[in-house]
Short mmCIF file of C-alpha atoms in Angstrom, two decimals:
data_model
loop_
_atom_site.label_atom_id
_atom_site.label_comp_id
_atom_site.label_asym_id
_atom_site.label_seq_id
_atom_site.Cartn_x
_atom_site.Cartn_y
_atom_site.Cartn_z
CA UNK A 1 80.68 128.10 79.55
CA UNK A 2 77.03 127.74 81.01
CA UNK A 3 75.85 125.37 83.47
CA UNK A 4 74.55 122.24 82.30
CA UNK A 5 71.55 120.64 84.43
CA UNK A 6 70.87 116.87 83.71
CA UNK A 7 70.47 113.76 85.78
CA UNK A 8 72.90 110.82 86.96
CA UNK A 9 72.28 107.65 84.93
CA UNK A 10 74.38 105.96 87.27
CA UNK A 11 78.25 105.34 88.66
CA UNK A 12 80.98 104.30 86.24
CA UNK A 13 84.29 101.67 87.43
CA UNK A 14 85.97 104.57 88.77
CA UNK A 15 82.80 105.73 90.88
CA UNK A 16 81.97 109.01 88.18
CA UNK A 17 78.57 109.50 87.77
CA UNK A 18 77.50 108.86 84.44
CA UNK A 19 75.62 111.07 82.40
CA UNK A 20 74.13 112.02 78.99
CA UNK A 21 74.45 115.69 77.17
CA UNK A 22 73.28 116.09 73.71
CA UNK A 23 74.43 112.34 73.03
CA UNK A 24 77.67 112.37 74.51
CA UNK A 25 78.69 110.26 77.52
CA UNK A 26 79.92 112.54 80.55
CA UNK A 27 81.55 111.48 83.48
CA UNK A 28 80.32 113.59 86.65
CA UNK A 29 82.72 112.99 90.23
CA UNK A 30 81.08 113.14 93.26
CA UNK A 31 77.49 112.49 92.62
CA UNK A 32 75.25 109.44 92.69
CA UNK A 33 72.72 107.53 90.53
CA UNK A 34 69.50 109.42 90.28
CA UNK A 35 70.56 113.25 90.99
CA UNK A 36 69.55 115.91 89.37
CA UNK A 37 72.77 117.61 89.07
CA UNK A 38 74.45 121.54 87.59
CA UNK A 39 77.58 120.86 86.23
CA UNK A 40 80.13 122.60 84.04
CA UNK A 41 81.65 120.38 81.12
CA UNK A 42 85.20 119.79 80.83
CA UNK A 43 87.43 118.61 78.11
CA UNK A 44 87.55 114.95 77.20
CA UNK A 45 84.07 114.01 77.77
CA UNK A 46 84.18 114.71 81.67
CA UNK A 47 82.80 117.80 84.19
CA UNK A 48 82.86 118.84 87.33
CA UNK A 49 80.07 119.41 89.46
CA UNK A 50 78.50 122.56 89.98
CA UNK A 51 75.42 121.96 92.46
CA UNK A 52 73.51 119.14 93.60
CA UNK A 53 69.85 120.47 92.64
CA UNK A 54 67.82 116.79 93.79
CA UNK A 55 70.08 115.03 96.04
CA UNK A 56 69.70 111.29 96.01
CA UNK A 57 68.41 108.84 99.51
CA UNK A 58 71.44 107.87 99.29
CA UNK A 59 73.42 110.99 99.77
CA UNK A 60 75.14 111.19 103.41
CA UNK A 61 76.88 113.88 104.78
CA UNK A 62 81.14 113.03 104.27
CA UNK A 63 83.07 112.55 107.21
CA UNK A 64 86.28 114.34 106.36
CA UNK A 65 86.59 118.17 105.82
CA UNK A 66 88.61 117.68 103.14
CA UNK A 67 86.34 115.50 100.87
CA UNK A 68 85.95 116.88 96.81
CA UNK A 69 89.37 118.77 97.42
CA UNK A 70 91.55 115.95 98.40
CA UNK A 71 92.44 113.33 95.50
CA UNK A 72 92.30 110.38 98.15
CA UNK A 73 88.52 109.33 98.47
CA UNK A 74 85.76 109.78 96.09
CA UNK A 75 82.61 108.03 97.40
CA UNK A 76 82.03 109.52 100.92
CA UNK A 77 78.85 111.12 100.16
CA UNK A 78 77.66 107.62 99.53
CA UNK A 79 75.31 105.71 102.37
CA UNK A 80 76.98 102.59 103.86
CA UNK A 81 74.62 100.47 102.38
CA UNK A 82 74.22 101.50 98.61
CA UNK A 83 78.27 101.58 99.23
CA UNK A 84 78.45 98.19 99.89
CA UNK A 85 76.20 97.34 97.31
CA UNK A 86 78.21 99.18 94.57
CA UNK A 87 81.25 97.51 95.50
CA UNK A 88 80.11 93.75 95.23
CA UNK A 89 78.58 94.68 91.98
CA UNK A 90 81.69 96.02 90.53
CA UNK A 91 82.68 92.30 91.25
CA UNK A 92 80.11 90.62 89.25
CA UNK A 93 80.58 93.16 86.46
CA UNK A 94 84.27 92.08 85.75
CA UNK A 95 83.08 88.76 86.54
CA UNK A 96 80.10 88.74 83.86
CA UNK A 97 82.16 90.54 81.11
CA UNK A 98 83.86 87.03 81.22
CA UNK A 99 81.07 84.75 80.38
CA UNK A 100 81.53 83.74 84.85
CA UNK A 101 78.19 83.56 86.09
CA UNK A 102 78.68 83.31 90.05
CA UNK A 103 76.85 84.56 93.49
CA UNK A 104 78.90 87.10 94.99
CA UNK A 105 79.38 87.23 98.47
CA UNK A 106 78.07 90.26 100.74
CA UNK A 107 81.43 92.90 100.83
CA UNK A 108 83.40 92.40 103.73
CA UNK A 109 83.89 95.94 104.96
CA UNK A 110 86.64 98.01 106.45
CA UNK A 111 85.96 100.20 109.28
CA UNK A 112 87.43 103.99 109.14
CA UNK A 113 90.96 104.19 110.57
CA UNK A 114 92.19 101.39 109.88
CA UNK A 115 94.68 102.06 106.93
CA UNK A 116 98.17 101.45 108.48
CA UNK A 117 100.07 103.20 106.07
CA UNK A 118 99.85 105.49 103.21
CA UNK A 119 101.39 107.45 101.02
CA UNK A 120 102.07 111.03 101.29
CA UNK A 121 103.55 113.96 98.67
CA UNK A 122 105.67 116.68 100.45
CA UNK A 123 106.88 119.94 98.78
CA UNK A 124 108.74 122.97 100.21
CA UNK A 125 107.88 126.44 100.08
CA UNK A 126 109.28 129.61 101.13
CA UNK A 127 108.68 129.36 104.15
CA UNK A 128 107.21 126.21 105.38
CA UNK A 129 106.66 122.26 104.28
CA UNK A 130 103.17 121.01 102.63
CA UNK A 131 102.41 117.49 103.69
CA UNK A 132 99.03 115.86 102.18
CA UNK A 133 97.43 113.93 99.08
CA UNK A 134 97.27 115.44 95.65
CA UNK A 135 94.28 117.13 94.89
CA UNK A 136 92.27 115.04 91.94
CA UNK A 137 93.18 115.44 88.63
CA UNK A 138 96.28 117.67 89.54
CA UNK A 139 100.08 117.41 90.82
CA UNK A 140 98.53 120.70 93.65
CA UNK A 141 99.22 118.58 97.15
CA UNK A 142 96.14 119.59 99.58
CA UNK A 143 97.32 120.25 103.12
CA UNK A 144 95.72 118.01 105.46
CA UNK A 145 94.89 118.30 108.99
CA UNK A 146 92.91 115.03 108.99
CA UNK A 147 92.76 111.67 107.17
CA UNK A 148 89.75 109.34 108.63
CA UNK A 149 91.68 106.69 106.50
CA UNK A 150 94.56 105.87 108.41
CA UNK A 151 95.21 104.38 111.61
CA UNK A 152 95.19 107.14 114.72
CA UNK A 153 98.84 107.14 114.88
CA UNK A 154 99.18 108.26 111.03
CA UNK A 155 96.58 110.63 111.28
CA UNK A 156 98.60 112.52 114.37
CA UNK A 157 101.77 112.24 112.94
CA UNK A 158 100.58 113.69 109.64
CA UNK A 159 101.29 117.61 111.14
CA UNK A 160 104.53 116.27 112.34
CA UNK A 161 106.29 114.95 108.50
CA UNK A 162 107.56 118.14 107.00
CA UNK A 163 109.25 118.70 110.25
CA UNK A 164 110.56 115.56 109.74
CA UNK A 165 112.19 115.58 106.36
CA UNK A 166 112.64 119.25 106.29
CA UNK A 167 116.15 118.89 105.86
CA UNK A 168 115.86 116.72 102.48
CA UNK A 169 113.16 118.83 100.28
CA UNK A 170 113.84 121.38 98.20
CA UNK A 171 111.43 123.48 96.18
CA UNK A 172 112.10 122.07 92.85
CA UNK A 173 111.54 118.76 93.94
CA UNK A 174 108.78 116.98 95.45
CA UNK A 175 108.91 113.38 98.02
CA UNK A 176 106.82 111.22 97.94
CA UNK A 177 106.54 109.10 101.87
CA UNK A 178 105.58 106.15 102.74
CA UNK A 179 104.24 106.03 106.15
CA UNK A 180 103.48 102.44 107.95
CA UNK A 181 102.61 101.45 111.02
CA UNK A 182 104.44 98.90 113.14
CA UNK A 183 104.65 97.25 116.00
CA UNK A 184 107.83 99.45 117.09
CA UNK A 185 106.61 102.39 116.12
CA UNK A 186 106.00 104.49 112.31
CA UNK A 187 108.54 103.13 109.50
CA UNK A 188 108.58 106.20 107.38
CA UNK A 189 110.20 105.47 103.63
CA UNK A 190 111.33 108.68 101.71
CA UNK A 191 111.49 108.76 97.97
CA UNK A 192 112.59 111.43 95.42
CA UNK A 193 114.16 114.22 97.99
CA UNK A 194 117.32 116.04 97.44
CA UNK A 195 120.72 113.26 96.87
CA UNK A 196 122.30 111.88 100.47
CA UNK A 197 125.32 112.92 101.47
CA UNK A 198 126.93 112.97 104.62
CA UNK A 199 125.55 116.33 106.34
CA UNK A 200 122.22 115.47 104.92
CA UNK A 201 122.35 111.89 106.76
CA UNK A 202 123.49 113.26 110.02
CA UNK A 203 120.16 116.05 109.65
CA UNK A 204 117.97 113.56 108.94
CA UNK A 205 119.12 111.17 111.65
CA UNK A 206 118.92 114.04 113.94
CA UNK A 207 114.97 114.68 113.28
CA UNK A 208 114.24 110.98 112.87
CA UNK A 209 115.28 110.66 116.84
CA UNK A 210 113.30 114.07 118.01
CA UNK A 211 110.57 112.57 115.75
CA UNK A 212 110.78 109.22 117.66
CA UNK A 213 110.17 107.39 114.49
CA UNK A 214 110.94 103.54 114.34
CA UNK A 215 112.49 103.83 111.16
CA UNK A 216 113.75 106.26 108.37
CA UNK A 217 114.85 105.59 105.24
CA UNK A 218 115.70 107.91 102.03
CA UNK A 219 115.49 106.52 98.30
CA UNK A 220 115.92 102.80 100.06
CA UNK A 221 119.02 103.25 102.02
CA UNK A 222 118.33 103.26 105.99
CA UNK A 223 119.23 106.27 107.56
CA UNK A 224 117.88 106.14 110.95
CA UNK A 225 116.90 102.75 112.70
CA UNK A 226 115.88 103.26 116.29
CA UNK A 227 113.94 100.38 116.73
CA UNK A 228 113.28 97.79 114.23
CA UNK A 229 109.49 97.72 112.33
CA UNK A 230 107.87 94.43 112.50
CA UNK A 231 105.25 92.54 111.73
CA UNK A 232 103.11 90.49 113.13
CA UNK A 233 101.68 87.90 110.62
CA UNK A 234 99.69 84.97 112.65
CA UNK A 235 102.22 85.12 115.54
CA UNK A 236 105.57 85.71 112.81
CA UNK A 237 107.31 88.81 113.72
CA UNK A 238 108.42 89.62 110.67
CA UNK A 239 111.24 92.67 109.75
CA UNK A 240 109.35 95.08 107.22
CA UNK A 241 111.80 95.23 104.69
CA UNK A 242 112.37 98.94 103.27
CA UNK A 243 108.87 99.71 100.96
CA UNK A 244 107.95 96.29 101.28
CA UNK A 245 104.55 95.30 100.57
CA UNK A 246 101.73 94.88 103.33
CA UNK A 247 98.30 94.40 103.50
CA UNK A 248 97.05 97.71 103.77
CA UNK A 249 94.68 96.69 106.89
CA UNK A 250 94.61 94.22 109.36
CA UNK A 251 90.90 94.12 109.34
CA UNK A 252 91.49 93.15 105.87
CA UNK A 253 94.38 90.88 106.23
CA UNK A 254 92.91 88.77 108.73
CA UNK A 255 89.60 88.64 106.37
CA UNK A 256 91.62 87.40 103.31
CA UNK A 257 93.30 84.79 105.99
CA UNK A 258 90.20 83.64 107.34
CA UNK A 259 88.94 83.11 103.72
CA UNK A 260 91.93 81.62 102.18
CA UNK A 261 92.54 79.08 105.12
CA UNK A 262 88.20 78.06 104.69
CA UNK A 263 89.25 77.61 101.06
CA UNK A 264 92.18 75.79 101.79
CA UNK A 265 91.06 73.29 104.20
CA UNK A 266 92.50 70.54 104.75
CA UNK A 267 95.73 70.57 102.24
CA UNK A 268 98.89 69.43 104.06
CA UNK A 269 100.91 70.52 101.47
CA UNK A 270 100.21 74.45 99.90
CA UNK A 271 102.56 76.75 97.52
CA UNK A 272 101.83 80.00 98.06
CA UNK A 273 102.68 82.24 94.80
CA UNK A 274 103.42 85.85 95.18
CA UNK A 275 103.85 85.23 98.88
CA UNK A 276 105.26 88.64 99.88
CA UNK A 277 106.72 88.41 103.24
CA UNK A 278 104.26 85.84 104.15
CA UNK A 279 100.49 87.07 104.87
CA UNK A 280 99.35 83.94 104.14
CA UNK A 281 102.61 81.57 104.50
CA UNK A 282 102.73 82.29 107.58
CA UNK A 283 99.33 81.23 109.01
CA UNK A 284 98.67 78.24 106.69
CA UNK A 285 102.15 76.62 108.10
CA UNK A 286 100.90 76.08 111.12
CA UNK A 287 98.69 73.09 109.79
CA UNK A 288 100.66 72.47 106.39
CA UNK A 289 104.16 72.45 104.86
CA UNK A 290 104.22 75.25 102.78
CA UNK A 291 106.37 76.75 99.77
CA UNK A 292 106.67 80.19 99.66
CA UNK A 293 107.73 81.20 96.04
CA UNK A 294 108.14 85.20 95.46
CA UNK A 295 110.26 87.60 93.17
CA UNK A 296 111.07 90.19 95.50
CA UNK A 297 114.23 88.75 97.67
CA UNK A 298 113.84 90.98 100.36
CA UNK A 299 110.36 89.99 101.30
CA UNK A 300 111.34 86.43 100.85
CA UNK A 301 114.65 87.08 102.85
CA UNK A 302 112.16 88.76 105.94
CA UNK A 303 110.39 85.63 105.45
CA UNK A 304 113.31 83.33 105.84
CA UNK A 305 114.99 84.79 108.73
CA UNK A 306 111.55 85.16 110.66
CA UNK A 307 110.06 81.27 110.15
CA UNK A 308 113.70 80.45 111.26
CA UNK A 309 113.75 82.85 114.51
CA UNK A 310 110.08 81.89 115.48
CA UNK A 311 108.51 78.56 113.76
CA UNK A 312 109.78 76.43 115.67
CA UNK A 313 108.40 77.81 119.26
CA UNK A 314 105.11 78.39 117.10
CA UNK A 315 105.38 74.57 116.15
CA UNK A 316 105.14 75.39 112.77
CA UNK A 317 105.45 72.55 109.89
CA UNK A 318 108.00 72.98 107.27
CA UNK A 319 108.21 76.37 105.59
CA UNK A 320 110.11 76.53 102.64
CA UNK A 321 111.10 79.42 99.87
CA UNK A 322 111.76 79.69 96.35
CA UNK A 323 112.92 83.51 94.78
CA UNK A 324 111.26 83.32 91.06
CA UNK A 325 110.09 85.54 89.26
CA UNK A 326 106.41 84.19 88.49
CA UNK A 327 105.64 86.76 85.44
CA UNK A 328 108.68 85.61 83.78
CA UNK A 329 108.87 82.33 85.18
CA UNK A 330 106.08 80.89 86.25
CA UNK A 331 105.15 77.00 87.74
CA UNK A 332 105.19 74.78 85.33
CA UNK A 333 101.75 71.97 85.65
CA UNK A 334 104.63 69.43 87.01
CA UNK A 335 106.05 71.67 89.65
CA UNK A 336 102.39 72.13 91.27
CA UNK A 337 101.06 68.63 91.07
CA UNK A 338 103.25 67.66 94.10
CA UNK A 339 100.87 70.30 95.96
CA UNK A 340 97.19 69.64 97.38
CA UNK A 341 96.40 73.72 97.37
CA UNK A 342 97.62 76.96 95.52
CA UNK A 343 97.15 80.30 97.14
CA UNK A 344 97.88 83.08 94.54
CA UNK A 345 97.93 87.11 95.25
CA UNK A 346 99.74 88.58 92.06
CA UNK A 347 99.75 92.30 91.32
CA UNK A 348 97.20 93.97 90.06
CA UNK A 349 98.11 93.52 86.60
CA UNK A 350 97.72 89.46 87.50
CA UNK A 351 99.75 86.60 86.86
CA UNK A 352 97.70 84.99 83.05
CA UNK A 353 100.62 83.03 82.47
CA UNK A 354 100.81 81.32 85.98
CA UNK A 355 97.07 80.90 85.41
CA UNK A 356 97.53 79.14 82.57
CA UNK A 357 99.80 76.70 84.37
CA UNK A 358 98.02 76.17 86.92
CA UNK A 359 94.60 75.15 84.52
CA UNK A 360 97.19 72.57 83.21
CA UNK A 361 98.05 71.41 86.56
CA UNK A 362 95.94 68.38 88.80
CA UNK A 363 96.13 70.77 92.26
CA UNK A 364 92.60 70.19 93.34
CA UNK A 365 92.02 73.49 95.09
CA UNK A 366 92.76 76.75 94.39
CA UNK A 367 92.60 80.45 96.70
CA UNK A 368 93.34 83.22 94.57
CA UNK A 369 93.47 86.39 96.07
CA UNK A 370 93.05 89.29 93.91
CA UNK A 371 92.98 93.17 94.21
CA UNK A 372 91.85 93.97 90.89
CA UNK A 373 88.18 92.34 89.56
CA UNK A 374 88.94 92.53 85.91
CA UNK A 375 92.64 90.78 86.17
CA UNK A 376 91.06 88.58 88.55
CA UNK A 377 88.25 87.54 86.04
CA UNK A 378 90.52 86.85 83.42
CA UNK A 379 92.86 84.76 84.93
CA UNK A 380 89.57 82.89 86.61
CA UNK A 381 88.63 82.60 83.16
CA UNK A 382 91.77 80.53 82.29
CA UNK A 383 91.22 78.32 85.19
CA UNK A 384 87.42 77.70 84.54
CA UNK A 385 88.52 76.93 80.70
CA UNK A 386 90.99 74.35 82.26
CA UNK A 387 88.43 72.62 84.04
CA UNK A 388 88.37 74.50 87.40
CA UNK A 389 85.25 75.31 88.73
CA UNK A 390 84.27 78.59 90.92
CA UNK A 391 82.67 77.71 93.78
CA UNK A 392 82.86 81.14 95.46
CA UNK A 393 84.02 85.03 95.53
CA UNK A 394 84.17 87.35 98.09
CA UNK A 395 84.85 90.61 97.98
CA UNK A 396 87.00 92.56 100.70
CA UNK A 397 86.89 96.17 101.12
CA UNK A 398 90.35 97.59 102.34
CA UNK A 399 90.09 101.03 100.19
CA UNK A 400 87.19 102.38 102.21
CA UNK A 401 85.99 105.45 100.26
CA UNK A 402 87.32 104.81 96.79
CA UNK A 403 86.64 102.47 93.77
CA UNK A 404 89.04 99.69 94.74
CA UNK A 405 87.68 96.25 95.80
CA UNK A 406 89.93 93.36 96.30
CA UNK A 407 87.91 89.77 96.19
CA UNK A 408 89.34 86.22 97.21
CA UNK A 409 87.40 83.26 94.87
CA UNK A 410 88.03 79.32 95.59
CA UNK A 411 88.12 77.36 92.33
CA UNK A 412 87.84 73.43 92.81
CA UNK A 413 89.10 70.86 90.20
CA UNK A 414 85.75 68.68 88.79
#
């Protein structure tokens, strides 16, 4: 099919340019608002790009080699600035498509290497391992040999993870690894490889020591534990649990805690909902009793045995928790009125029917942390219908280079 020239109208939610042929919408990767672009259509209303004929101001050069072939970022050709931009108004988009009308706050940004763990896919060929991202739009896996994502120690280990799980891959099947960075060392966490068995263990636990990794695990069962992975949330050392959730940056962590604690205040007594294994429990106990309440029972249970082993040398106040699960089951209006703050950081699907408790409830503040602006607008909807009020948002920018934004808004009752 022949080339198509036209111009970028401007960047859709997953940052596609946007542009129109012959009255049809077509979504354009990799370009900005304002180019004069070649592409070649594809099916399903979308096409790839072909040449950038008038490049926009705002066109930089990207800093990773493997940029347009790797599935991982898709706004590095994009300046800082206009970046930044883009990103807080992808906020008040999901915001305004729900009657909010609200200043956004200027993007709090993430620097380059500074995601401390990621995902990998391996596969096995004949005669080596491939270890990278997926290409876009395809299950091909890209061979790196750099990420500018990830933390330093990721980035040099990368070379270093087919050797690693060798033993366990087979070429009908491909692993996916999790790889995080701890304070003892990389906690590497293995799905979909070939079944354990005992040979298998003893071969992995054999290249998990020559590796030097802190931890290995294989479809959640530990296989290798030379040193234990923790965590350090606001002076908690906290045990990872096995593909536990954590913030993916602690730039970004320590901006959401800085922004939920200004929210918070002065509460003395704070339930924390979807507390994980305690990003924000663990710093707002320090100055308040607070109730962790959370559905997965091994974050909770890392949780537990960490406020025991080091709140009270941190002279923290009372830190309780609850396992619930808050989709199912969420806090009734009664349960939170004995509480002077919420903090709430659901999934990105979002937690509507907690939200619709809490508008019920008398809790005068609320810090709801959010990693998805259209969940996040909906449920903010709820609380604003309940007689909340939004007194700010703030968007936080932990994946650098891709359409994801996460946002923390304080809602006050009156």
């Amino acid at each position: 099919m022949t080339d198509i020239e036209t111009t970028v109208l401007s960047l859709g939610a997953q940052a596609d340019g946007i542009a129109e042929v012959d009255g049809e919408t077509i979504y354009v990767p990799y370009v900005l608002p304002g180019e004069r672009v070649r592409i070649a259509r594809e099916e399903g209303g979308r096409a790839s790009l072909s040449k950038v004929l008038e490049p926009s101001p705002e066109r930089v050069s990207p800093p990773c080699s493997h940029f347009t072939r790797c599935g991982g970022c898709t706004l590095q050709h994009m300046a800082p600035t206009a970046y930044a931009a883009w990103k807080r108004e992808q906020v008040a988009v999901a915001l305004k498509a729900r009657g909010i009308e609200t200043e956004v706050e200027p993007l709090v940004a993430a620097p380059p290497h500074s995601r401390r763990r990621a995902t990998f896919a391996l596969t096995r060929t004949k005669k080596s391992v491939t270890a990278g991202y997926y290409a876009r739009g395809s299950h091909d896996i890209v061979l790196l040999s750099e990420c500018p994502l990830v933390v330093p120690e990721i980035e040099r280990f990368i070379p270093r993870l087919g050797e690693l799980i060798q033993p366990g891959l087979s070429r009908r099947t491909r692993a996916s690894v999790l790889v995080t960075s701890t304070a003892n060392g990389l906690d590497v966490a293995v799905t979909g490889g070939k079944p354990l068995d005992g040979p298998l263990r003893a071969d992995l636990g054999g290249h998990a020591q020559a590796a030097d990794v802190a931890r290995l695990s294989w479809d959640g069962e530990i296989v290798a534990e030379r040193r234990t992975p923790e965590i350090d949330l606001s002076g908690l050392r906290v045990i990872l649990p096995v593909g536990g959730f954590l913030q993916p940056t602690q730039e970004g962590e320590a901006a959401l805690i800085a922004l939920v604690r200004a929210g918070v205040g002065e509460a003395r007594r704070v339930v924390d909902l979807f507390a994980g294994c305690g990003t924000f429990s663990a710093s707002l106990a320090g100055t308040a009793a607070v109730h962790a309440v959370e559905g997965e029972k091994p974050a909770l249970a890392a949780l537990e045995r960490a406020a025991r082993m080091y709140g009270p040398g941190f002279g923290l106040k009372p830190l309780t928790t609850e396992a619930r699960d808050l989709a199912r089951r969420p806090l009734l209006a009664e349960e939170l009125n004995k509480f002077e703050a919420i903090v709430i950081d659901p999934p990105r699907a979002g937690a509507l029917a907690q939200a619709e408790e809490i508008a019920k409830s008398k809790v005068p503040v609320v810090a709801s942390v959010s990693c998805n602006p259209v969940t996040f607008a909906r449920d903010a909807r709820t609380l604003l219908d309940g007689g909340y009020r939004l007194d700010c948002v703030t968007p936080v920018d932990q994946f650098l280079w891709s359409a994801h934004v996460e946002l923390v808004g304080i809602f006050r009752r009156g």
